[in-house]
PDB file of C-alpha atoms in Angstrom:
ATOM      1  CA  UNK A   1     129.284  84.274  59.355  1.00 83.00           C
ATOM      2  CA  UNK A   2     128.412  86.866  61.632  1.00 88.00           C
ATOM      3  CA  UNK A   3     126.044  84.773  63.684  1.00 89.00           C
ATOM      4  CA  UNK A   4     128.756  82.051  64.201  1.00 91.00           C
ATOM      5  CA  UNK A   5     131.013  84.865  65.433  1.00 93.00           C
ATOM      6  CA  UNK A   6     128.432  86.118  67.828  1.00 90.00           C
ATOM      7  CA  UNK A   7     127.671  82.882  69.190  1.00 92.00           C
ATOM      8  CA  UNK A   8     131.241  81.873  69.744  1.00 95.00           C
ATOM      9  CA  UNK A   9     131.980  85.092  71.595  1.00 94.00           C
ATOM     10  CA  UNK A  10     128.689  84.351  73.781  1.00 92.00           C
ATOM     11  CA  UNK A  11     129.951  80.945  74.450  1.00 95.00           C
ATOM     12  CA  UNK A  12     133.392  82.258  75.542  1.00 96.00           C
ATOM     13  CA  UNK A  13     131.611  84.820  77.826  1.00 94.00           C
ATOM     14  CA  UNK A  14     129.469  81.913  79.379  1.00 96.00           C
ATOM     15  CA  UNK A  15     132.727  79.940  79.887  1.00 97.00           C
ATOM     16  CA  UNK A  16     134.385  83.017  81.470  1.00 97.00           C
ATOM     17  CA  UNK A  17     131.377  83.819  83.784  1.00 95.00           C
ATOM     18  CA  UNK A  18     131.064  80.073  84.708  1.00 96.00           C
ATOM     19  CA  UNK A  19     134.662  80.179  85.634  1.00 97.00           C
ATOM     20  CA  UNK A  20     134.175  83.051  88.008  1.00 95.00           C
ATOM     21  CA  UNK A  21     131.564  81.107  89.696  1.00 94.00           C
ATOM     22  CA  UNK A  22     133.777  78.147  90.148  1.00 96.00           C
ATOM     23  CA  UNK A  23     136.222  80.072  91.493  1.00 96.00           C
ATOM     24  CA  UNK A  24     133.836  81.946  93.977  1.00 93.00           C
ATOM     25  CA  UNK A  25     132.688  77.952  94.668  1.00 94.00           C
ATOM     26  CA  UNK A  26     136.573  77.060  95.533  1.00 96.00           C
ATOM     27  CA  UNK A  27     136.872  80.319  97.449  1.00 96.00           C
ATOM     28  CA  UNK A  28     133.878  79.568  99.607  1.00 93.00           C
ATOM     29  CA  UNK A  29     132.280  82.463  98.395  1.00 90.00           C
ATOM     30  CA  UNK A  30     129.094  80.968  96.996  1.00 90.00           C
ATOM     31  CA  UNK A  31     127.684  77.723  97.691  1.00 91.00           C
ATOM     32  CA  UNK A  32     128.631  74.814  95.171  1.00 94.00           C
ATOM     33  CA  UNK A  33     126.826  75.448  91.678  1.00 93.00           C
ATOM     34  CA  UNK A  34     127.036  74.180  88.000  1.00 95.00           C
ATOM     35  CA  UNK A  35     129.077  77.221  86.977  1.00 94.00           C
ATOM     36  CA  UNK A  36     128.468  77.196  83.137  1.00 95.00           C
ATOM     37  CA  UNK A  37     124.671  76.345  83.545  1.00 95.00           C
ATOM     38  CA  UNK A  38     124.403  79.150  86.120  1.00 94.00           C
ATOM     39  CA  UNK A  39     126.042  81.519  83.962  1.00 95.00           C
ATOM     40  CA  UNK A  40     124.055  80.618  80.888  1.00 94.00           C
ATOM     41  CA  UNK A  41     120.806  81.469  83.279  1.00 91.00           C
ATOM     42  CA  UNK A  42     122.465  84.831  84.505  1.00 90.00           C
ATOM     43  CA  UNK A  43     123.232  86.002  81.025  1.00 91.00           C
ATOM     44  CA  UNK A  44     119.750  84.793  79.612  1.00 90.00           C
ATOM     45  CA  UNK A  45     118.210  86.925  82.324  1.00 86.00           C
ATOM     46  CA  UNK A  46     120.625  89.842  81.155  1.00 86.00           C
ATOM     47  CA  UNK A  47     120.003  89.656  77.445  1.00 87.00           C
ATOM     48  CA  UNK A  48     116.353  89.496  78.099  1.00 87.00           C
ATOM     49  CA  UNK A  49     116.409  92.446  80.010  1.00 85.00           C
ATOM     50  CA  UNK A  50     118.284  94.139  77.046  1.00 84.00           C
ATOM     51  CA  UNK A  51     115.693  93.000  74.726  1.00 86.00           C
ATOM     52  CA  UNK A  52     112.907  94.414  76.820  1.00 85.00           C
ATOM     53  CA  UNK A  53     114.849  97.926  76.987  1.00 85.00           C
ATOM     54  CA  UNK A  54     115.277  98.005  73.347  1.00 84.00           C
ATOM     55  CA  UNK A  55     111.592  96.866  72.450  1.00 88.00           C
ATOM     56  CA  UNK A  56     109.699  98.343  75.194  1.00 85.00           C
ATOM     57  CA  UNK A  57     111.645 101.716  75.797  1.00 81.00           C
ATOM     58  CA  UNK A  58     111.624 100.741  79.347  1.00 79.00           C
ATOM     59  CA  UNK A  59     111.572 103.894  81.796  1.00 84.00           C
ATOM     60  CA  UNK A  60     113.653 102.137  84.555  1.00 85.00           C
ATOM     61  CA  UNK A  61     117.480 103.279  84.754  1.00 88.00           C
ATOM     62  CA  UNK A  62     119.870 100.815  83.422  1.00 84.00           C
ATOM     63  CA  UNK A  63     121.576 100.567  86.994  1.00 88.00           C
ATOM     64  CA  UNK A  64     118.473  99.880  88.670  1.00 89.00           C
ATOM     65  CA  UNK A  65     117.477  96.946  86.255  1.00 86.00           C
ATOM     66  CA  UNK A  66     121.266  95.430  86.638  1.00 85.00           C
ATOM     67  CA  UNK A  67     121.155  95.767  90.586  1.00 89.00           C
ATOM     68  CA  UNK A  68     117.422  93.878  90.328  1.00 88.00           C
ATOM     69  CA  UNK A  69     118.966  91.055  88.153  1.00 86.00           C
ATOM     70  CA  UNK A  70     121.975  90.456  90.219  1.00 85.00           C
ATOM     71  CA  UNK A  71     119.594  90.880  93.607  1.00 89.00           C
ATOM     72  CA  UNK A  72     117.210  88.063  91.999  1.00 88.00           C
ATOM     73  CA  UNK A  73     119.877  85.995  90.867  1.00 85.00           C
ATOM     74  CA  UNK A  74     122.196  86.251  94.244  1.00 82.00           C
ATOM     75  CA  UNK A  75     119.189  86.005  96.495  1.00 83.00           C
ATOM     76  CA  UNK A  76     116.098  84.570  94.710  1.00 84.00           C
ATOM     77  CA  UNK A  77     112.846  85.245  96.129  1.00 83.00           C
ATOM     78  CA  UNK A  78     113.545  83.861  99.759  1.00 76.00           C
ATOM     79  CA  UNK A  79     112.179  85.478 102.687  1.00 79.00           C
ATOM     80  CA  UNK A  80     115.712  85.408 104.754  1.00 71.00           C
ATOM     81  CA  UNK A  81     116.717  88.874 106.247  1.00 62.00           C
ATOM     82  CA  UNK A  82     119.132  90.707 103.837  1.00 57.00           C
ATOM     83  CA  UNK A  83     121.871  90.574 106.794  1.00 56.00           C
ATOM     84  CA  UNK A  84     121.677  86.695 106.808  1.00 54.00           C
ATOM     85  CA  UNK A  85     121.857  86.628 103.019  1.00 50.00           C
ATOM     86  CA  UNK A  86     124.831  88.383 103.076  1.00 52.00           C
ATOM     87  CA  UNK A  87     126.471  85.663 105.070  1.00 51.00           C
ATOM     88  CA  UNK A  88     125.151  82.962 102.463  1.00 50.00           C
ATOM     89  CA  UNK A  89     126.492  84.599  99.468  1.00 45.00           C
TER      90      UNK A  89
END
């Protein structure tokens, strides 16, 4: 029963984050993206980092890892200059 509850809570969170992405698209803050799919990708990256922190005792500060995840997610591996990226996001 606990696994089903966790799965339901996770899916609700995915839907919430996906909704935020869709709101950002409508507000023209981000490019059009499949909101729910991108929410799943972002949350899976976050969950994997959390797992690694627990399993491997990561020496990096949590805030640094969170910043790196969001930088990678929002900007990718593009060679664009940071000032151009901010306008694109």
